[in-house]
Short mmCIF file of C-alpha atoms in Angstrom, two decimals:
data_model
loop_
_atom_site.label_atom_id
_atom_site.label_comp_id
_atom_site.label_asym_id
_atom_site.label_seq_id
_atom_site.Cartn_x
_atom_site.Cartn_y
_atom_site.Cartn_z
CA UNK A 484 -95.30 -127.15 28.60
CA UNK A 485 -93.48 -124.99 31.23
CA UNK A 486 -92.71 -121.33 30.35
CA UNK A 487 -88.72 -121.63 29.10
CA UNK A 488 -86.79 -118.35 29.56
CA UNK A 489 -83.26 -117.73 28.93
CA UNK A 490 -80.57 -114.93 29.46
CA UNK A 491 -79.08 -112.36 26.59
CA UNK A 492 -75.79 -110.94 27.51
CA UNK A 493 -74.74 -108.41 24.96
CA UNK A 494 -71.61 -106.96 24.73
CA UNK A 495 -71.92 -103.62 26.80
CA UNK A 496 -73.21 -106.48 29.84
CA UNK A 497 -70.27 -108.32 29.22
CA UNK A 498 -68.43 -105.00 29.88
CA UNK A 499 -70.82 -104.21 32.72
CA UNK A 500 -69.90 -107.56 34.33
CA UNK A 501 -66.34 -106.02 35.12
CA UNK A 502 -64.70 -109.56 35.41
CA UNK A 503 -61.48 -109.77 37.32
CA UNK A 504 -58.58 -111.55 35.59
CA UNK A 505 -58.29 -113.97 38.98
CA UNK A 506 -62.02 -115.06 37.83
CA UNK A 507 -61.25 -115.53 34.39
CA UNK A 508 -58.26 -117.36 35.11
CA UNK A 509 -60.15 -119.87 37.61
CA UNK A 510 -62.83 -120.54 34.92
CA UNK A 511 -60.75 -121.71 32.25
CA UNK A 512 -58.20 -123.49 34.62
CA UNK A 513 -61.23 -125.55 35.93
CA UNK A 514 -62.51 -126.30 32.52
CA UNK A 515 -59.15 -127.21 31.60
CA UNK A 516 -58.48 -129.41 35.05
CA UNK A 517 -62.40 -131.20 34.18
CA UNK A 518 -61.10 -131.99 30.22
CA UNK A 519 -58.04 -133.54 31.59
CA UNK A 520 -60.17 -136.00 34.20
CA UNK A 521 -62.36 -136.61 31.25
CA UNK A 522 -65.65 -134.91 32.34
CA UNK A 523 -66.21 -133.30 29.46
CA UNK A 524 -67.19 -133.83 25.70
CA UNK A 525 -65.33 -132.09 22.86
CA UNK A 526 -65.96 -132.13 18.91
CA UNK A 527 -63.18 -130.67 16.89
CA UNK A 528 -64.59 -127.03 15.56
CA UNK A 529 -65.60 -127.23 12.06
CA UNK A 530 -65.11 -124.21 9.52
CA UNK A 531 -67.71 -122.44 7.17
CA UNK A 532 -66.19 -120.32 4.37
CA UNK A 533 -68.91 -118.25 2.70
CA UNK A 534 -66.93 -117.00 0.44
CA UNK A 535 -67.98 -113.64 -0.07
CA UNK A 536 -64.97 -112.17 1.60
CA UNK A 537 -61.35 -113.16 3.15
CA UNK A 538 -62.50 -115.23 6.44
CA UNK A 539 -64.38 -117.73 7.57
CA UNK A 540 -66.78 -118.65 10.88
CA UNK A 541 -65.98 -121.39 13.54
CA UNK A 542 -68.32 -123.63 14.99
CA UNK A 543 -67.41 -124.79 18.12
CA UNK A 544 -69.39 -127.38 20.35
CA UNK A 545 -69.04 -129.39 23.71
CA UNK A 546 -70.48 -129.54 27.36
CA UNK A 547 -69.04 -129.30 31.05
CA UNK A 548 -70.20 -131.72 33.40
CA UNK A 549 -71.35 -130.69 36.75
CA UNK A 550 -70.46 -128.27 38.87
CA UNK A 551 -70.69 -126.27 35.21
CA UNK A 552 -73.21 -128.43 33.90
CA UNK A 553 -73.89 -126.71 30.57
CA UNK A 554 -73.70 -127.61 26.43
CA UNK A 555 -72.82 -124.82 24.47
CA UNK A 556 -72.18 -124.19 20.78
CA UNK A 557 -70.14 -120.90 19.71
CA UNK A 558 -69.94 -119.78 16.14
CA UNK A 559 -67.40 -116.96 15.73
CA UNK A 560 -66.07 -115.15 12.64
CA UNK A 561 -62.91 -114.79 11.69
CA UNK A 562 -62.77 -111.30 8.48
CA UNK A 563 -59.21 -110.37 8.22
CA UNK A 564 -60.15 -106.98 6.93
CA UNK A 565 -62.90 -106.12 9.24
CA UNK A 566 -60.61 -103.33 11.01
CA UNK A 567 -61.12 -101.83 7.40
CA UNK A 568 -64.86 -101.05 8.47
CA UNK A 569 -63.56 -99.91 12.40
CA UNK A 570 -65.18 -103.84 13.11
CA UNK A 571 -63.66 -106.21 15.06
CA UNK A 572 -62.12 -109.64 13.21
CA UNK A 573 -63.98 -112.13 15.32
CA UNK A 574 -67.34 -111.24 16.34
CA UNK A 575 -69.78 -114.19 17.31
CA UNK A 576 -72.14 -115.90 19.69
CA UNK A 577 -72.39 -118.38 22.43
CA UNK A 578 -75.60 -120.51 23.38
CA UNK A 579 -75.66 -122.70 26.50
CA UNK A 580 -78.17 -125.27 26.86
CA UNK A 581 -79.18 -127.55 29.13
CA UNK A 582 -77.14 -130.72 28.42
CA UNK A 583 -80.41 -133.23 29.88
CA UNK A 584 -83.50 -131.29 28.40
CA UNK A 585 -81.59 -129.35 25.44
CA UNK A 586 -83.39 -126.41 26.65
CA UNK A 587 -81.52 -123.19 25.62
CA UNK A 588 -80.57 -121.11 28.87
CA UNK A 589 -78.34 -118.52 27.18
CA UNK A 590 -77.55 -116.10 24.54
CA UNK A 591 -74.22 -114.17 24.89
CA UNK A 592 -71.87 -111.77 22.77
CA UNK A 593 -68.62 -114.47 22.41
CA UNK A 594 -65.90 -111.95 21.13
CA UNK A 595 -65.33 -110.67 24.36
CA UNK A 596 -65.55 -114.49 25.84
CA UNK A 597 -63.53 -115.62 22.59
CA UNK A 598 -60.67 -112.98 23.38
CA UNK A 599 -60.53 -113.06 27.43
CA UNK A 600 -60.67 -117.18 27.37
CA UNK A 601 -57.59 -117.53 24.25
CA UNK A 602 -55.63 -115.08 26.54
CA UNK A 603 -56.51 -117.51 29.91
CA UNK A 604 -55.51 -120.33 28.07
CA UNK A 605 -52.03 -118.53 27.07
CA UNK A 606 -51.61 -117.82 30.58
CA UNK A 607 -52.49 -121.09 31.94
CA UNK A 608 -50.24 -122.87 29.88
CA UNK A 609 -47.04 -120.21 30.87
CA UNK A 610 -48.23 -121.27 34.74
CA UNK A 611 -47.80 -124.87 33.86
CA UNK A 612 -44.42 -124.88 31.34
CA UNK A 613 -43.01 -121.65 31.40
CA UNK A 614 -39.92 -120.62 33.83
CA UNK A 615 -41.21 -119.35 36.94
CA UNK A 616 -38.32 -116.63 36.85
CA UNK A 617 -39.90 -115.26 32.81
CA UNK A 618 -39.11 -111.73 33.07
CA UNK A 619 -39.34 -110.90 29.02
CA UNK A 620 -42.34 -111.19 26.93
CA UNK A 621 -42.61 -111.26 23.00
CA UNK A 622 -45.57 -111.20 21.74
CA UNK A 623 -46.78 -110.81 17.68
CA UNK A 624 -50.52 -109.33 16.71
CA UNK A 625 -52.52 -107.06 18.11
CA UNK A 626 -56.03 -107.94 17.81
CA UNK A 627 -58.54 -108.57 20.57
CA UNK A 628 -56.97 -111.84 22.02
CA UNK A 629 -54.07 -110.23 21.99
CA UNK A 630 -54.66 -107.65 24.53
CA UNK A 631 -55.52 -110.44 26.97
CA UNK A 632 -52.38 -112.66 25.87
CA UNK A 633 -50.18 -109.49 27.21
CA UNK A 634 -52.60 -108.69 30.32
CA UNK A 635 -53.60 -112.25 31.82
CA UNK A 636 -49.46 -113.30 31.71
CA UNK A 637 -48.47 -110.33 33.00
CA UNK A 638 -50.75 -110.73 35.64
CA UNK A 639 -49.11 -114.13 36.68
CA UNK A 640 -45.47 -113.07 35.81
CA UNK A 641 -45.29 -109.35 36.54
CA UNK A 642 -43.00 -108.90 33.66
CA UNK A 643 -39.88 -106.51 33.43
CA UNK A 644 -39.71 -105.86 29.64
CA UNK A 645 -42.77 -106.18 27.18
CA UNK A 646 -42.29 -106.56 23.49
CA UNK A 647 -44.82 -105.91 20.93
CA UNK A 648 -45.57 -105.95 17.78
CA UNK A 649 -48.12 -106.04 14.82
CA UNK A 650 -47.93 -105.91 10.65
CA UNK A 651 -49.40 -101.75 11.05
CA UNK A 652 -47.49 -99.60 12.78
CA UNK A 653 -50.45 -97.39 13.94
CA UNK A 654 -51.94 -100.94 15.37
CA UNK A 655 -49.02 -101.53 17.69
CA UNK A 656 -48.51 -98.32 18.48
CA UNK A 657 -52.02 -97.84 19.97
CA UNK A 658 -51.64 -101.12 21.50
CA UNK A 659 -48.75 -100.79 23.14
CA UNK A 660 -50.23 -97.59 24.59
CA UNK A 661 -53.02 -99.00 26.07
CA UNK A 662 -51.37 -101.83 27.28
CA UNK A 663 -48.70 -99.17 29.27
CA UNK A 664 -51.57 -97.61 30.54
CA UNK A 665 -53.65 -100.50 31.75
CA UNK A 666 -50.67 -102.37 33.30
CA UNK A 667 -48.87 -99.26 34.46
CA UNK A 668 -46.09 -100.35 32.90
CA UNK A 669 -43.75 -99.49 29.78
CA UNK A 670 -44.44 -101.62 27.03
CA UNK A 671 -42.31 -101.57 23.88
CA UNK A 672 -43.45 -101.27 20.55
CA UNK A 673 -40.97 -102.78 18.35
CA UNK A 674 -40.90 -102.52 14.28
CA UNK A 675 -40.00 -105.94 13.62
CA UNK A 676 -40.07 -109.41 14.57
CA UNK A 677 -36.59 -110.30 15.39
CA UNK A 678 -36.27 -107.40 17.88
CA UNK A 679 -39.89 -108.50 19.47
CA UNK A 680 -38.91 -112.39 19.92
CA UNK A 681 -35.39 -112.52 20.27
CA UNK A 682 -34.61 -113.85 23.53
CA UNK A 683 -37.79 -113.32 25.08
CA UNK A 684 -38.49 -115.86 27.92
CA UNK A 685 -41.89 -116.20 26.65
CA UNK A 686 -42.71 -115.67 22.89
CA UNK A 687 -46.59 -115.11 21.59
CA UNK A 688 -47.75 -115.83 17.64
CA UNK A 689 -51.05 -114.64 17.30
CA UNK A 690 -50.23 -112.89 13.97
CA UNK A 691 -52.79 -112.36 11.39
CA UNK A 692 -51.53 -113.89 8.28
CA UNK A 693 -53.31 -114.23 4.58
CA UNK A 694 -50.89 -117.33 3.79
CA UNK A 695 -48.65 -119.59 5.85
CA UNK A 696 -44.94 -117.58 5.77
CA UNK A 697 -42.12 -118.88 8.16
CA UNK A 698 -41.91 -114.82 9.72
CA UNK A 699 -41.00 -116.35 13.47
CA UNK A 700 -37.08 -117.63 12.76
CA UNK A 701 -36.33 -120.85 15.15
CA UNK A 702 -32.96 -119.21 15.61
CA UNK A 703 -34.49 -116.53 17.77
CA UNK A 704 -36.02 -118.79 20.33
CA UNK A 705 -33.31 -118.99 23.21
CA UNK A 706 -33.14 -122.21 25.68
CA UNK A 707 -35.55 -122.41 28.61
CA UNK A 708 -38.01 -120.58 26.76
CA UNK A 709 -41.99 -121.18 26.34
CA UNK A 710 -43.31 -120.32 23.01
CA UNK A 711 -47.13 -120.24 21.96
CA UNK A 712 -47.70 -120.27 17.94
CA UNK A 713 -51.07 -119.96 17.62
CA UNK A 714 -52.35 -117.91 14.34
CA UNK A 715 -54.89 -119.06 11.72
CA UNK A 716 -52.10 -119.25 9.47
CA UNK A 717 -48.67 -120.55 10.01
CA UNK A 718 -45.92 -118.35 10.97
CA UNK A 719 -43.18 -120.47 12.12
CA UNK A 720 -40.66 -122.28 10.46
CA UNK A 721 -40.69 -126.34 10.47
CA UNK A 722 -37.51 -126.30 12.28
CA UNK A 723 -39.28 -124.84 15.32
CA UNK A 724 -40.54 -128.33 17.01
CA UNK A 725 -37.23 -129.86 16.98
CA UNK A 726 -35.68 -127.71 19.35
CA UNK A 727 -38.89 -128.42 21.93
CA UNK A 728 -38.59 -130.26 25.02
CA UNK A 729 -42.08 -130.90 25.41
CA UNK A 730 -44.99 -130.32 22.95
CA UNK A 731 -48.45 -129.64 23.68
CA UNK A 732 -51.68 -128.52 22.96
CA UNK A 733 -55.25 -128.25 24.27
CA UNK A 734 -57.18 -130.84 22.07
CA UNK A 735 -55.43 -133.32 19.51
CA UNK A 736 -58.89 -134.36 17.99
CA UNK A 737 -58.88 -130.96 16.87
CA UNK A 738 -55.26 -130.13 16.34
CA UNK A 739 -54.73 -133.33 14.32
CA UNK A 740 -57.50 -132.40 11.53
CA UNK A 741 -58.46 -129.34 9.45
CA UNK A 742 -57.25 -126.65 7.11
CA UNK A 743 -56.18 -124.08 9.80
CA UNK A 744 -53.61 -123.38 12.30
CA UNK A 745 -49.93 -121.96 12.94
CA UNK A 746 -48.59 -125.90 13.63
CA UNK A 747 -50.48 -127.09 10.33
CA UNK A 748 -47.28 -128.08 8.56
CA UNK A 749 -46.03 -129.88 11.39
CA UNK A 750 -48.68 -132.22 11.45
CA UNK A 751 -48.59 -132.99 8.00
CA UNK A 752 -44.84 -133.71 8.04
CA UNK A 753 -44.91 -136.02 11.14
CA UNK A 754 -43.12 -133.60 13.56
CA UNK A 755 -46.50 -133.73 15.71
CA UNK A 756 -47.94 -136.64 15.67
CA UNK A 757 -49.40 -138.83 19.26
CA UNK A 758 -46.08 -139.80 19.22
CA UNK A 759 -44.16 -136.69 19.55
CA UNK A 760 -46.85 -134.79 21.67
CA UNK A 761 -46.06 -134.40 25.47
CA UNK A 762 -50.08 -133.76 27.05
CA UNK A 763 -53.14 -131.96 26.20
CA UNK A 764 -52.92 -128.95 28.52
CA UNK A 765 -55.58 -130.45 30.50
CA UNK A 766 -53.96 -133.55 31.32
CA UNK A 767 -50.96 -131.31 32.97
CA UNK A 768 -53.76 -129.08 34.63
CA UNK A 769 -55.42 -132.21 36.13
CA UNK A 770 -51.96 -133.10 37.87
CA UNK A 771 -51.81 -136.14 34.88
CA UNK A 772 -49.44 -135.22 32.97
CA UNK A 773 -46.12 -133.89 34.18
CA UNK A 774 -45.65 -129.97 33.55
CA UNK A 775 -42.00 -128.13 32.85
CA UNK A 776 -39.42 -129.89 35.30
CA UNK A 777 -36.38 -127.88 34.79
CA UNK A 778 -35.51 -124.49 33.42
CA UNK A 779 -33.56 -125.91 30.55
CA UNK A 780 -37.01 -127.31 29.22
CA UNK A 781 -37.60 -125.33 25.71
CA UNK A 782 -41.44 -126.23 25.62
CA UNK A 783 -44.61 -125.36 23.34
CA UNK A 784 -47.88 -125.03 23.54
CA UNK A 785 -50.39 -124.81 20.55
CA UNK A 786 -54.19 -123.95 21.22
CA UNK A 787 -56.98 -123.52 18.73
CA UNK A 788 -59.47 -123.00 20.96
CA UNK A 789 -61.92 -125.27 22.98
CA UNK A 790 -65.55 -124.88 22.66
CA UNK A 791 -65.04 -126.00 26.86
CA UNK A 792 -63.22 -122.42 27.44
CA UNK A 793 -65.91 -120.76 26.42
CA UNK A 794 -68.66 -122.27 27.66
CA UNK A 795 -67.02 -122.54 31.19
CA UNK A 796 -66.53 -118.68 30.86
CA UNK A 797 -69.89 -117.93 29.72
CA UNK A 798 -71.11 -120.05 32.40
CA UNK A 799 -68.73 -117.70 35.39
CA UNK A 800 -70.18 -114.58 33.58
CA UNK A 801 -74.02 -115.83 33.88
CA UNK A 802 -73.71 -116.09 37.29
CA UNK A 803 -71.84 -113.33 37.84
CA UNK A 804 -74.22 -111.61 35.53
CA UNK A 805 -77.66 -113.06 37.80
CA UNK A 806 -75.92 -112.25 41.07
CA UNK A 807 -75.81 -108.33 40.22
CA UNK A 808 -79.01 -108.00 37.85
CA UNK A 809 -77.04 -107.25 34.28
CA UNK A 810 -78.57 -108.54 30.58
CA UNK A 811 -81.95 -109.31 29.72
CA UNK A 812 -84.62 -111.97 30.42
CA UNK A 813 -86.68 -113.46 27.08
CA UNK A 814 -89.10 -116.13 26.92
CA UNK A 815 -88.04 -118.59 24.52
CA UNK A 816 -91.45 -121.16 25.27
#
């Protein structure tokens, strides 16, 4: 048998790598273009609960066809209390294989993937069915995705007022700070919800909940606006899909199924169902599905994560990481 080696990114590479927000952008909006022309295959994450503390790992899975051309699997963590040990919540891996010979090419640190991809995916949906004209962003939590929620959309939407907020004040105060010093820009910390999301043009959920609790008020949500709800644990009141123009999300096989996830409820009660939902994100990325069509649109967008985002962004950084001689080299075979 031929000698099989394959690549270990850790997380200082990933650092190393220095990727621009343009490239992470283009990775996950061709990912998302090939899963709306079908050239992909998805299974719905599954969940492992070990039990020996308050989170649980996901186990994600799927493959790109070419120009990508990889299978990857991701298994990622999700501790609530991690920051208690100065750890991150979500800390995992990401393998890429060969999807013809199975042959493993890759071994890469996935929280940094995990939080640059959820905050592409945010962004990529406000290009598609947010107002052009957004000037106001709300967004709730503060952990790692969170950062590149606030920094990928304000990247596409050059915002003039940016909200934030998070359960610890000594969490959103830091994050606001670094946020005003990597955007060069004044962002606001706020010290509740209401004055984060009221009126914003687009409003962010990535709160970090122990229990579903309706904290994000429908009320609050103006006209015209583009809201993402997209915490482990539902935040948002059952009200909220009725006053949407168009729902969407990034994968029903996975929305529709499981334990997790902000839009849970709604599922359960009918208020998403095939019939209500507008287009996967993909479709609408793929030129498929139609995208907002008028500023008085009041649209949604619910992600959980696709096992395609990060695979597609893993694959970017390999090459990116080849091209300039960062990570390691191990024989597998």
């Amino acid at each position: 048998m031929p000698p099989i080696y394959i690549s270990y990114l850790n997380r200082l590479d990933i650092d190393e790598l220095k990727i621009a927000d343009e490239e992470i952008l283009a990775a996950i909006e061709t990912s998302l273009a090939a899963q709306g022309r079908g050239d992909t295959v998805i299974e719905p994450r599954v969940h492992l609960e070990p039990g020996a503390a308050n989170g649980h790992f996901n186990v994600l899975r799927g493959a790109i066809k070419p120009p990508v051309d990889r299978a990857g699997v991701k298994i990622v963590g999700d501790f609530v209390d991690n920051y208690k040990l100065g750890l991150h919540s979500e800390l995992g891996i990401l393998a890429l294989f060969d999807p013809r010979t199975g042959a493993p090419k890759a071994i890469m640190d996935a929280s940094g993937i995990t939080d640059m991809r959820t905050g592409a995916v945010t962004a990529i949906g406000a290009k598609y069915l947010a107002r052009k004209n957004s000037k106001i962003l709300g967004h709730i939590g503060a952990r790692g995705t969170a950062y590149w929620n606030v920094r990928l959309l304000d990247h596409l939407f050059d915002f003039d007022e940016i909200r934030v907020h998070s359960r610890r004040e000594e969490s959103r105060n830091s994050f606001a700070d670094r946020l005003s010093q990597d955007l060069g820009k004044k962002v606001l910390a706020t010290a509740d919800w209401k004055s984060c999301l009221e009126g914003a043009d687009i409003v962010v959920e990535a709160s970090r909940l122990d229990k579903p609790t309706p904290m994000l008020k429908t009320e609050w949500i103006k006209k015209g606006a583009f809201v993402v709800p997209y915490g482990t644990m539902s935040a948002i009141e059952l009200s909220l899909t009725d006053i949407m123009t168009k729902l969407v999300v990034d994968d029903w096989g996975q929305c529709k199924g499981g334990k997790f996830g902000s839009l849970r409820a709604h599922v359960e009660a009918g208020k998403l169902s095939e019939k209500t939902l507008h287009a996967e994100l993909g479709q609408i990325v793929a030129g498929l599905k139609s995208g907002r069509e008028s500023d008085a649109e009041t649209n949604l967008l619910w992600h959980r994560g696709l096992s395609l985002s990060d695979i597609a962004l893993g694959h970017a950084m390999l090459e990116k990481a080849e091209r300039i001689g960062v990570g390691q080299r191990l024989r597998f075979a």
